[in-house]
Short mmCIF file of N, CA and C in Angstrom, two decimals:
data_model
loop_
_atom_site.label_atom_id
_atom_site.label_comp_id
_atom_site.label_asym_id
_atom_site.label_seq_id
_atom_site.Cartn_x
_atom_site.Cartn_y
_atom_site.Cartn_z
N MET A 1 -29.14 -71.03 15.64
CA MET A 1 -30.42 -70.44 16.06
C MET A 1 -31.33 -71.56 16.60
N PRO A 2 -31.70 -71.50 17.89
CA PRO A 2 -32.55 -72.55 18.45
C PRO A 2 -33.85 -72.67 17.66
N GLN A 3 -34.32 -73.92 17.56
CA GLN A 3 -35.52 -74.23 16.79
C GLN A 3 -36.74 -73.43 17.26
N ASP A 4 -36.88 -73.23 18.59
CA ASP A 4 -38.10 -72.57 19.05
C ASP A 4 -38.16 -71.11 18.58
N ILE A 5 -36.98 -70.42 18.52
CA ILE A 5 -37.01 -69.02 18.05
C ILE A 5 -37.41 -68.98 16.58
N SER A 6 -36.88 -69.93 15.83
CA SER A 6 -37.20 -70.03 14.41
C SER A 6 -38.71 -70.27 14.24
N ASP A 7 -39.25 -71.15 15.06
CA ASP A 7 -40.70 -71.44 14.98
C ASP A 7 -41.52 -70.20 15.32
N ILE A 8 -41.09 -69.48 16.36
CA ILE A 8 -41.83 -68.27 16.77
C ILE A 8 -41.84 -67.26 15.62
N LEU A 9 -40.68 -67.10 14.96
CA LEU A 9 -40.59 -66.19 13.81
C LEU A 9 -41.58 -66.62 12.73
N GLY A 10 -41.59 -67.92 12.42
CA GLY A 10 -42.44 -68.43 11.35
C GLY A 10 -43.92 -68.25 11.65
N TYR A 11 -44.34 -68.61 12.87
CA TYR A 11 -45.76 -68.49 13.22
C TYR A 11 -46.19 -67.03 13.30
N SER A 12 -45.29 -66.15 13.82
CA SER A 12 -45.63 -64.72 13.89
C SER A 12 -45.78 -64.16 12.48
N ALA A 13 -44.85 -64.54 11.59
CA ALA A 13 -44.90 -64.06 10.20
C ALA A 13 -46.19 -64.52 9.54
N ALA A 14 -46.55 -65.78 9.74
CA ALA A 14 -47.78 -66.33 9.13
C ALA A 14 -48.99 -65.59 9.67
N PHE A 15 -48.99 -65.37 10.99
CA PHE A 15 -50.13 -64.67 11.61
C PHE A 15 -50.29 -63.26 11.04
N LEU A 16 -49.17 -62.49 10.99
CA LEU A 16 -49.24 -61.10 10.54
C LEU A 16 -49.65 -60.99 9.07
N THR A 17 -49.05 -61.83 8.21
CA THR A 17 -49.35 -61.70 6.77
C THR A 17 -50.74 -62.25 6.44
N THR A 18 -51.32 -62.99 7.39
CA THR A 18 -52.70 -63.47 7.20
C THR A 18 -53.69 -62.39 7.65
N ILE A 19 -53.54 -61.91 8.89
CA ILE A 19 -54.53 -60.94 9.39
C ILE A 19 -54.37 -59.57 8.75
N ALA A 20 -53.22 -59.33 8.11
CA ALA A 20 -52.97 -58.00 7.51
C ALA A 20 -54.10 -57.60 6.57
N PHE A 21 -54.72 -58.58 5.91
CA PHE A 21 -55.74 -58.24 4.91
C PHE A 21 -57.09 -57.91 5.53
N ALA A 22 -57.24 -58.19 6.83
CA ALA A 22 -58.52 -57.90 7.49
C ALA A 22 -58.81 -56.39 7.49
N PRO A 23 -57.88 -55.52 7.94
CA PRO A 23 -58.19 -54.08 7.92
C PRO A 23 -58.43 -53.55 6.52
N GLN A 24 -57.75 -54.12 5.51
CA GLN A 24 -57.99 -53.65 4.13
C GLN A 24 -59.38 -54.06 3.66
N ALA A 25 -59.76 -55.31 3.92
CA ALA A 25 -61.09 -55.79 3.50
C ALA A 25 -62.17 -54.97 4.21
N TYR A 26 -61.95 -54.70 5.52
CA TYR A 26 -62.94 -53.93 6.29
C TYR A 26 -63.05 -52.50 5.74
N GLN A 27 -61.89 -51.84 5.53
CA GLN A 27 -61.89 -50.45 5.03
C GLN A 27 -62.56 -50.38 3.66
N SER A 28 -62.22 -51.31 2.78
CA SER A 28 -62.78 -51.30 1.42
C SER A 28 -64.28 -51.54 1.46
N TRP A 29 -64.71 -52.47 2.33
CA TRP A 29 -66.14 -52.79 2.45
C TRP A 29 -66.89 -51.58 2.98
N LYS A 30 -66.32 -50.93 4.00
CA LYS A 30 -67.02 -49.82 4.67
C LYS A 30 -67.03 -48.56 3.80
N THR A 31 -65.91 -48.23 3.16
CA THR A 31 -65.82 -46.95 2.45
C THR A 31 -66.15 -47.08 0.96
N ARG A 32 -66.04 -48.30 0.44
CA ARG A 32 -66.19 -48.54 -1.02
C ARG A 32 -65.24 -47.64 -1.82
N ASN A 33 -64.19 -47.16 -1.13
CA ASN A 33 -63.18 -46.33 -1.82
C ASN A 33 -61.98 -47.22 -2.10
N LEU A 34 -61.86 -47.61 -3.39
CA LEU A 34 -60.75 -48.49 -3.75
C LEU A 34 -59.88 -47.81 -4.80
N GLU A 35 -59.91 -46.47 -4.80
CA GLU A 35 -59.20 -45.70 -5.80
C GLU A 35 -57.76 -46.15 -6.00
N GLY A 36 -56.99 -46.14 -4.90
CA GLY A 36 -55.55 -46.37 -5.04
C GLY A 36 -55.15 -47.83 -5.14
N ILE A 37 -56.15 -48.70 -5.12
CA ILE A 37 -55.85 -50.14 -5.09
C ILE A 37 -55.66 -50.67 -6.51
N SER A 38 -54.62 -51.50 -6.69
CA SER A 38 -54.27 -52.03 -8.00
C SER A 38 -55.04 -53.32 -8.28
N LEU A 39 -55.82 -53.30 -9.35
CA LEU A 39 -56.57 -54.51 -9.75
C LEU A 39 -55.61 -55.64 -10.14
N PRO A 40 -54.54 -55.34 -10.94
CA PRO A 40 -53.60 -56.43 -11.25
C PRO A 40 -53.01 -57.07 -9.99
N MET A 41 -52.71 -56.23 -8.96
CA MET A 41 -52.13 -56.79 -7.73
C MET A 41 -53.07 -57.81 -7.11
N TYR A 42 -54.34 -57.39 -6.90
CA TYR A 42 -55.26 -58.29 -6.20
C TYR A 42 -55.63 -59.51 -7.05
N SER A 43 -55.56 -59.36 -8.38
CA SER A 43 -55.83 -60.53 -9.25
C SER A 43 -54.70 -61.55 -9.08
N LEU A 44 -53.45 -61.05 -9.17
CA LEU A 44 -52.28 -61.94 -9.04
C LEU A 44 -52.23 -62.53 -7.63
N PHE A 45 -52.43 -61.66 -6.64
CA PHE A 45 -52.28 -62.10 -5.25
C PHE A 45 -53.33 -63.13 -4.87
N THR A 46 -54.58 -62.88 -5.24
CA THR A 46 -55.66 -63.81 -4.89
C THR A 46 -55.44 -65.16 -5.57
N THR A 47 -54.98 -65.12 -6.82
CA THR A 47 -54.66 -66.37 -7.53
C THR A 47 -53.52 -67.10 -6.81
N GLY A 48 -52.49 -66.35 -6.44
CA GLY A 48 -51.35 -66.94 -5.75
C GLY A 48 -51.74 -67.57 -4.42
N VAL A 49 -52.60 -66.89 -3.67
CA VAL A 49 -53.04 -67.42 -2.37
C VAL A 49 -53.88 -68.68 -2.56
N ALA A 50 -54.66 -68.70 -3.62
CA ALA A 50 -55.46 -69.90 -3.92
C ALA A 50 -54.54 -71.08 -4.21
N LEU A 51 -53.43 -70.81 -4.92
CA LEU A 51 -52.46 -71.88 -5.21
C LEU A 51 -51.77 -72.34 -3.91
N TRP A 52 -51.47 -71.37 -3.02
CA TRP A 52 -50.88 -71.75 -1.72
C TRP A 52 -51.85 -72.68 -0.97
N PHE A 53 -53.14 -72.35 -1.05
CA PHE A 53 -54.17 -73.16 -0.36
C PHE A 53 -54.14 -74.60 -0.90
N PHE A 54 -54.12 -74.73 -2.23
CA PHE A 54 -54.10 -76.09 -2.83
C PHE A 54 -52.77 -76.78 -2.53
N TYR A 55 -51.69 -75.98 -2.51
CA TYR A 55 -50.37 -76.55 -2.16
C TYR A 55 -50.43 -77.12 -0.75
N GLY A 56 -51.07 -76.39 0.16
CA GLY A 56 -51.22 -76.86 1.54
C GLY A 56 -51.97 -78.18 1.59
N LEU A 57 -53.00 -78.32 0.70
CA LEU A 57 -53.75 -79.58 0.66
C LEU A 57 -52.83 -80.73 0.19
N THR A 58 -51.98 -80.43 -0.82
CA THR A 58 -51.14 -81.52 -1.37
C THR A 58 -50.07 -81.95 -0.38
N ILE A 59 -49.62 -81.02 0.50
CA ILE A 59 -48.57 -81.42 1.46
C ILE A 59 -49.18 -81.70 2.85
N HIS A 60 -50.53 -81.68 2.90
CA HIS A 60 -51.26 -81.99 4.14
C HIS A 60 -50.77 -81.12 5.31
N SER A 61 -50.65 -79.79 5.05
CA SER A 61 -50.17 -78.89 6.11
C SER A 61 -51.31 -77.97 6.56
N MET A 62 -51.84 -78.25 7.74
CA MET A 62 -52.97 -77.46 8.24
C MET A 62 -52.63 -75.96 8.35
N PRO A 63 -51.43 -75.57 8.91
CA PRO A 63 -51.13 -74.13 8.99
C PRO A 63 -51.20 -73.45 7.62
N VAL A 64 -50.64 -74.09 6.59
CA VAL A 64 -50.64 -73.50 5.25
C VAL A 64 -52.08 -73.43 4.73
N ILE A 65 -52.86 -74.47 4.99
CA ILE A 65 -54.26 -74.51 4.52
C ILE A 65 -55.09 -73.42 5.21
N ILE A 66 -54.99 -73.37 6.53
CA ILE A 66 -55.83 -72.43 7.29
C ILE A 66 -55.44 -70.97 6.99
N ALA A 67 -54.13 -70.69 7.06
CA ALA A 67 -53.67 -69.31 6.83
C ALA A 67 -54.11 -68.81 5.46
N ASN A 68 -53.94 -69.66 4.45
CA ASN A 68 -54.26 -69.21 3.09
C ASN A 68 -55.76 -69.21 2.80
N ALA A 69 -56.52 -70.04 3.52
CA ALA A 69 -57.99 -70.00 3.38
C ALA A 69 -58.51 -68.64 3.88
N ILE A 70 -57.95 -68.18 5.02
CA ILE A 70 -58.37 -66.89 5.58
C ILE A 70 -57.97 -65.75 4.63
N THR A 71 -56.70 -65.77 4.20
CA THR A 71 -56.22 -64.70 3.32
C THR A 71 -56.99 -64.70 2.00
N LEU A 72 -57.34 -65.90 1.52
CA LEU A 72 -58.07 -66.01 0.25
C LEU A 72 -59.43 -65.31 0.34
N VAL A 73 -60.15 -65.54 1.45
CA VAL A 73 -61.46 -64.91 1.63
C VAL A 73 -61.30 -63.38 1.68
N LEU A 74 -60.33 -62.91 2.48
CA LEU A 74 -60.14 -61.47 2.65
C LEU A 74 -59.70 -60.80 1.35
N SER A 75 -58.74 -61.39 0.64
CA SER A 75 -58.27 -60.73 -0.58
C SER A 75 -59.32 -60.84 -1.70
N ALA A 76 -60.13 -61.91 -1.65
CA ALA A 76 -61.19 -62.05 -2.65
C ALA A 76 -62.26 -60.96 -2.46
N ILE A 77 -62.50 -60.56 -1.21
CA ILE A 77 -63.46 -59.48 -0.93
C ILE A 77 -62.97 -58.19 -1.58
N VAL A 78 -61.68 -57.89 -1.37
CA VAL A 78 -61.11 -56.65 -1.94
C VAL A 78 -61.13 -56.74 -3.47
N LEU A 79 -60.77 -57.89 -4.01
CA LEU A 79 -60.76 -58.08 -5.47
C LEU A 79 -62.16 -57.88 -6.05
N ALA A 80 -63.17 -58.46 -5.40
CA ALA A 80 -64.55 -58.35 -5.90
C ALA A 80 -65.02 -56.89 -5.87
N LEU A 81 -64.70 -56.19 -4.76
CA LEU A 81 -65.10 -54.78 -4.65
C LEU A 81 -64.39 -53.93 -5.71
N LYS A 82 -63.13 -54.26 -6.00
CA LYS A 82 -62.37 -53.49 -7.00
C LYS A 82 -62.94 -53.76 -8.39
N ILE A 83 -63.26 -55.01 -8.70
CA ILE A 83 -63.86 -55.35 -10.02
C ILE A 83 -65.19 -54.63 -10.17
N GLN A 84 -65.99 -54.63 -9.08
CA GLN A 84 -67.28 -53.94 -9.09
C GLN A 84 -67.09 -52.46 -9.42
N GLN A 85 -66.06 -51.83 -8.78
CA GLN A 85 -65.80 -50.40 -9.00
C GLN A 85 -65.40 -50.16 -10.45
N VAL A 86 -64.52 -51.02 -10.98
CA VAL A 86 -64.04 -50.85 -12.37
C VAL A 86 -65.21 -51.01 -13.34
N LEU A 87 -66.08 -51.98 -13.12
CA LEU A 87 -67.23 -52.20 -14.02
C LEU A 87 -68.20 -51.02 -13.97
N LYS A 88 -68.36 -50.44 -12.78
CA LYS A 88 -69.27 -49.29 -12.63
C LYS A 88 -68.78 -48.12 -13.48
N LYS A 89 -67.46 -47.98 -13.59
CA LYS A 89 -66.89 -46.82 -14.30
C LYS A 89 -67.08 -46.96 -15.81
N LYS A 90 -67.33 -48.20 -16.27
CA LYS A 90 -67.41 -48.41 -17.74
C LYS A 90 -68.73 -47.90 -18.29
N MET B 1 -50.78 -87.48 -4.71
CA MET B 1 -50.41 -86.33 -5.54
C MET B 1 -48.89 -86.36 -5.78
N PRO B 2 -48.49 -86.58 -7.07
CA PRO B 2 -47.05 -86.65 -7.35
C PRO B 2 -46.33 -85.40 -6.84
N GLN B 3 -45.10 -85.61 -6.37
CA GLN B 3 -44.29 -84.54 -5.79
C GLN B 3 -44.11 -83.37 -6.76
N ASP B 4 -43.91 -83.66 -8.06
CA ASP B 4 -43.61 -82.56 -8.99
C ASP B 4 -44.81 -81.61 -9.13
N ILE B 5 -46.05 -82.16 -9.10
CA ILE B 5 -47.22 -81.26 -9.23
C ILE B 5 -47.29 -80.37 -7.99
N SER B 6 -47.03 -80.96 -6.84
CA SER B 6 -47.04 -80.20 -5.60
C SER B 6 -45.98 -79.09 -5.65
N ASP B 7 -44.80 -79.43 -6.15
CA ASP B 7 -43.72 -78.42 -6.26
C ASP B 7 -44.13 -77.30 -7.20
N ILE B 8 -44.74 -77.67 -8.34
CA ILE B 8 -45.16 -76.65 -9.32
C ILE B 8 -46.16 -75.69 -8.68
N LEU B 9 -47.12 -76.26 -7.92
CA LEU B 9 -48.11 -75.44 -7.21
C LEU B 9 -47.40 -74.46 -6.27
N GLY B 10 -46.45 -74.99 -5.50
CA GLY B 10 -45.74 -74.18 -4.50
C GLY B 10 -44.95 -73.06 -5.13
N TYR B 11 -44.17 -73.38 -6.16
CA TYR B 11 -43.34 -72.36 -6.81
C TYR B 11 -44.21 -71.31 -7.52
N SER B 12 -45.31 -71.76 -8.15
CA SER B 12 -46.20 -70.80 -8.83
C SER B 12 -46.84 -69.87 -7.81
N ALA B 13 -47.27 -70.44 -6.67
CA ALA B 13 -47.89 -69.63 -5.61
C ALA B 13 -46.90 -68.60 -5.10
N ALA B 14 -45.66 -69.05 -4.86
CA ALA B 14 -44.62 -68.14 -4.34
C ALA B 14 -44.35 -67.03 -5.35
N PHE B 15 -44.27 -67.41 -6.63
CA PHE B 15 -43.99 -66.43 -7.68
C PHE B 15 -45.11 -65.37 -7.74
N LEU B 16 -46.39 -65.84 -7.76
CA LEU B 16 -47.52 -64.91 -7.90
C LEU B 16 -47.64 -63.98 -6.70
N THR B 17 -47.53 -64.54 -5.48
CA THR B 17 -47.73 -63.69 -4.29
C THR B 17 -46.54 -62.77 -4.07
N THR B 18 -45.42 -63.06 -4.75
CA THR B 18 -44.27 -62.14 -4.66
C THR B 18 -44.42 -61.01 -5.68
N ILE B 19 -44.64 -61.37 -6.95
CA ILE B 19 -44.69 -60.30 -7.97
C ILE B 19 -45.98 -59.49 -7.88
N ALA B 20 -46.98 -60.01 -7.18
CA ALA B 20 -48.27 -59.31 -7.10
C ALA B 20 -48.09 -57.87 -6.62
N PHE B 21 -47.11 -57.64 -5.77
CA PHE B 21 -46.96 -56.29 -5.19
C PHE B 21 -46.27 -55.32 -6.14
N ALA B 22 -45.70 -55.82 -7.23
CA ALA B 22 -45.03 -54.93 -8.19
C ALA B 22 -46.02 -53.95 -8.84
N PRO B 23 -47.17 -54.41 -9.38
CA PRO B 23 -48.11 -53.44 -9.97
C PRO B 23 -48.65 -52.44 -8.95
N GLN B 24 -48.81 -52.88 -7.69
CA GLN B 24 -49.31 -51.92 -6.68
C GLN B 24 -48.24 -50.87 -6.37
N ALA B 25 -47.00 -51.32 -6.19
CA ALA B 25 -45.91 -50.37 -5.90
C ALA B 25 -45.76 -49.39 -7.06
N TYR B 26 -45.83 -49.91 -8.31
CA TYR B 26 -45.68 -49.05 -9.50
C TYR B 26 -46.83 -48.04 -9.58
N GLN B 27 -48.09 -48.53 -9.39
CA GLN B 27 -49.25 -47.64 -9.49
C GLN B 27 -49.19 -46.55 -8.40
N SER B 28 -48.84 -46.96 -7.18
CA SER B 28 -48.79 -45.99 -6.07
C SER B 28 -47.69 -44.97 -6.30
N TRP B 29 -46.53 -45.44 -6.83
CA TRP B 29 -45.39 -44.54 -7.08
C TRP B 29 -45.76 -43.53 -8.17
N LYS B 30 -46.42 -44.05 -9.21
CA LYS B 30 -46.73 -43.21 -10.39
C LYS B 30 -47.86 -42.22 -10.08
N THR B 31 -48.93 -42.69 -9.44
CA THR B 31 -50.11 -41.85 -9.27
C THR B 31 -50.11 -41.09 -7.94
N ARG B 32 -49.34 -41.59 -6.97
CA ARG B 32 -49.35 -41.03 -5.59
C ARG B 32 -50.77 -41.02 -5.04
N ASN B 33 -51.65 -41.85 -5.62
CA ASN B 33 -53.03 -41.95 -5.13
C ASN B 33 -53.12 -43.21 -4.29
N LEU B 34 -53.11 -43.01 -2.97
CA LEU B 34 -53.18 -44.18 -2.08
C LEU B 34 -54.44 -44.11 -1.23
N GLU B 35 -55.45 -43.42 -1.75
CA GLU B 35 -56.68 -43.17 -1.00
C GLU B 35 -57.24 -44.45 -0.37
N GLY B 36 -57.52 -45.47 -1.21
CA GLY B 36 -58.24 -46.64 -0.71
C GLY B 36 -57.36 -47.65 0.01
N ILE B 37 -56.08 -47.32 0.14
CA ILE B 37 -55.14 -48.29 0.71
C ILE B 37 -55.12 -48.16 2.24
N SER B 38 -55.13 -49.31 2.92
CA SER B 38 -55.19 -49.34 4.38
C SER B 38 -53.78 -49.29 4.98
N LEU B 39 -53.53 -48.26 5.78
CA LEU B 39 -52.22 -48.15 6.47
C LEU B 39 -52.00 -49.30 7.43
N PRO B 40 -53.03 -49.69 8.24
CA PRO B 40 -52.81 -50.85 9.12
C PRO B 40 -52.43 -52.11 8.35
N MET B 41 -53.06 -52.30 7.15
CA MET B 41 -52.73 -53.51 6.38
C MET B 41 -51.24 -53.52 6.02
N TYR B 42 -50.78 -52.41 5.42
CA TYR B 42 -49.38 -52.42 4.95
C TYR B 42 -48.38 -52.42 6.11
N SER B 43 -48.80 -51.89 7.27
CA SER B 43 -47.91 -51.95 8.45
C SER B 43 -47.77 -53.40 8.91
N LEU B 44 -48.92 -54.08 9.04
CA LEU B 44 -48.90 -55.48 9.49
C LEU B 44 -48.20 -56.37 8.46
N PHE B 45 -48.56 -56.14 7.19
CA PHE B 45 -48.04 -57.02 6.13
C PHE B 45 -46.53 -56.86 5.97
N THR B 46 -46.05 -55.62 5.96
CA THR B 46 -44.60 -55.39 5.79
C THR B 46 -43.82 -55.98 6.96
N THR B 47 -44.38 -55.83 8.18
CA THR B 47 -43.74 -56.44 9.36
C THR B 47 -43.72 -57.97 9.21
N GLY B 48 -44.84 -58.53 8.78
CA GLY B 48 -44.93 -59.99 8.61
C GLY B 48 -43.94 -60.50 7.58
N VAL B 49 -43.81 -59.78 6.48
CA VAL B 49 -42.88 -60.20 5.42
C VAL B 49 -41.43 -60.11 5.90
N ALA B 50 -41.16 -59.10 6.72
CA ALA B 50 -39.80 -58.97 7.29
C ALA B 50 -39.52 -60.17 8.18
N LEU B 51 -40.52 -60.62 8.95
CA LEU B 51 -40.33 -61.80 9.80
C LEU B 51 -40.13 -63.06 8.94
N TRP B 52 -40.89 -63.16 7.83
CA TRP B 52 -40.68 -64.30 6.91
C TRP B 52 -39.24 -64.30 6.40
N PHE B 53 -38.74 -63.11 6.10
CA PHE B 53 -37.36 -62.97 5.58
C PHE B 53 -36.37 -63.50 6.62
N PHE B 54 -36.51 -63.08 7.89
CA PHE B 54 -35.60 -63.55 8.94
C PHE B 54 -35.81 -65.05 9.19
N TYR B 55 -37.07 -65.49 9.10
CA TYR B 55 -37.35 -66.93 9.26
C TYR B 55 -36.59 -67.71 8.19
N GLY B 56 -36.60 -67.19 6.96
CA GLY B 56 -35.86 -67.84 5.86
C GLY B 56 -34.38 -67.94 6.18
N LEU B 57 -33.84 -66.88 6.83
CA LEU B 57 -32.41 -66.92 7.20
C LEU B 57 -32.17 -68.02 8.24
N THR B 58 -33.12 -68.15 9.22
CA THR B 58 -32.89 -69.12 10.29
C THR B 58 -32.99 -70.56 9.77
N ILE B 59 -33.82 -70.77 8.71
CA ILE B 59 -33.94 -72.15 8.21
C ILE B 59 -33.08 -72.34 6.95
N HIS B 60 -32.27 -71.29 6.63
CA HIS B 60 -31.35 -71.36 5.48
C HIS B 60 -32.08 -71.76 4.19
N SER B 61 -33.24 -71.08 3.94
CA SER B 61 -34.01 -71.41 2.73
C SER B 61 -33.96 -70.25 1.75
N MET B 62 -33.19 -70.42 0.67
CA MET B 62 -33.02 -69.34 -0.30
C MET B 62 -34.37 -68.90 -0.92
N PRO B 63 -35.27 -69.85 -1.32
CA PRO B 63 -36.56 -69.39 -1.89
C PRO B 63 -37.32 -68.47 -0.93
N VAL B 64 -37.38 -68.84 0.36
CA VAL B 64 -38.10 -68.01 1.34
C VAL B 64 -37.39 -66.67 1.50
N ILE B 65 -36.05 -66.68 1.52
CA ILE B 65 -35.27 -65.45 1.67
C ILE B 65 -35.48 -64.53 0.48
N ILE B 66 -35.33 -65.07 -0.72
CA ILE B 66 -35.41 -64.24 -1.93
C ILE B 66 -36.83 -63.70 -2.14
N ALA B 67 -37.82 -64.60 -2.06
CA ALA B 67 -39.22 -64.18 -2.30
C ALA B 67 -39.61 -63.07 -1.33
N ASN B 68 -39.26 -63.23 -0.07
CA ASN B 68 -39.68 -62.24 0.93
C ASN B 68 -38.84 -60.97 0.90
N ALA B 69 -37.60 -61.08 0.42
CA ALA B 69 -36.78 -59.86 0.24
C ALA B 69 -37.42 -58.97 -0.83
N ILE B 70 -37.87 -59.60 -1.92
CA ILE B 70 -38.52 -58.84 -3.01
C ILE B 70 -39.83 -58.23 -2.51
N THR B 71 -40.66 -59.06 -1.87
CA THR B 71 -41.96 -58.55 -1.38
C THR B 71 -41.75 -57.45 -0.34
N LEU B 72 -40.70 -57.60 0.49
CA LEU B 72 -40.42 -56.60 1.52
C LEU B 72 -40.15 -55.23 0.89
N VAL B 73 -39.31 -55.22 -0.14
CA VAL B 73 -38.98 -53.94 -0.80
C VAL B 73 -40.25 -53.32 -1.40
N LEU B 74 -41.04 -54.15 -2.11
CA LEU B 74 -42.25 -53.64 -2.78
C LEU B 74 -43.28 -53.13 -1.77
N SER B 75 -43.54 -53.91 -0.73
CA SER B 75 -44.57 -53.46 0.23
C SER B 75 -44.08 -52.29 1.06
N ALA B 76 -42.76 -52.21 1.28
CA ALA B 76 -42.20 -51.07 2.03
C ALA B 76 -42.36 -49.77 1.23
N ILE B 77 -42.28 -49.88 -0.10
CA ILE B 77 -42.49 -48.69 -0.96
C ILE B 77 -43.92 -48.17 -0.76
N VAL B 78 -44.89 -49.10 -0.81
CA VAL B 78 -46.30 -48.69 -0.66
C VAL B 78 -46.53 -48.14 0.74
N LEU B 79 -45.94 -48.79 1.74
CA LEU B 79 -46.10 -48.34 3.13
C LEU B 79 -45.53 -46.92 3.30
N ALA B 80 -44.34 -46.69 2.75
CA ALA B 80 -43.70 -45.37 2.89
C ALA B 80 -44.54 -44.28 2.21
N LEU B 81 -45.06 -44.60 1.02
CA LEU B 81 -45.88 -43.62 0.29
C LEU B 81 -47.17 -43.33 1.06
N LYS B 82 -47.72 -44.38 1.69
CA LYS B 82 -48.98 -44.19 2.45
C LYS B 82 -48.71 -43.35 3.70
N ILE B 83 -47.61 -43.61 4.39
CA ILE B 83 -47.25 -42.83 5.59
C ILE B 83 -47.03 -41.37 5.19
N GLN B 84 -46.35 -41.17 4.06
CA GLN B 84 -46.11 -39.82 3.54
C GLN B 84 -47.44 -39.10 3.30
N GLN B 85 -48.40 -39.80 2.71
CA GLN B 85 -49.71 -39.21 2.41
C GLN B 85 -50.44 -38.85 3.70
N VAL B 86 -50.39 -39.75 4.67
CA VAL B 86 -51.09 -39.52 5.95
C VAL B 86 -50.47 -38.32 6.67
N LEU B 87 -49.14 -38.22 6.67
CA LEU B 87 -48.45 -37.10 7.34
C LEU B 87 -48.78 -35.78 6.66
N LYS B 88 -48.90 -35.81 5.33
CA LYS B 88 -49.21 -34.57 4.57
C LYS B 88 -50.57 -34.03 4.99
N LYS B 89 -51.50 -34.95 5.30
CA LYS B 89 -52.88 -34.53 5.62
C LYS B 89 -52.95 -33.89 7.00
N LYS B 90 -51.92 -34.13 7.85
CA LYS B 90 -52.00 -33.61 9.25
C LYS B 90 -51.70 -32.13 9.28
#
């Protein structure tokens, strides 16, 4: 498999899995409807993305740092809105 | 930064962002309540994870292959349930 095809796959994958959280953050912010969203998922995922961000710092990889910084902000928005919803119900 | 700490960060990040989708897939399967879940997010994310999986094959990296194979199955479950819900509403 030529290196350039492999690179295209990698960059496309990084792009999609990073921007994927934008429509969710936007929908959650606009509708404040987070009924079907799992709090454990966003807690684990946001923590994991934060670790990816620090991992990127330790290996000095800008793509890993930038992609995970963006995903961290987006998933943290959804996590915060979900925590807010759960606290309101108590 | 010693290599082993960097590796620990990387493996922990991979583990968390992979298993994170298990509670969401379980909750969506059990409750069939996918109200607050964004269809565009899961479409983009599942596609992106599939590309990561193929990328792992091209670079012969078992961790990338295994982690993304698991995430692909879990996010595809949520995507399928969300598509089912959207079609039911039409």
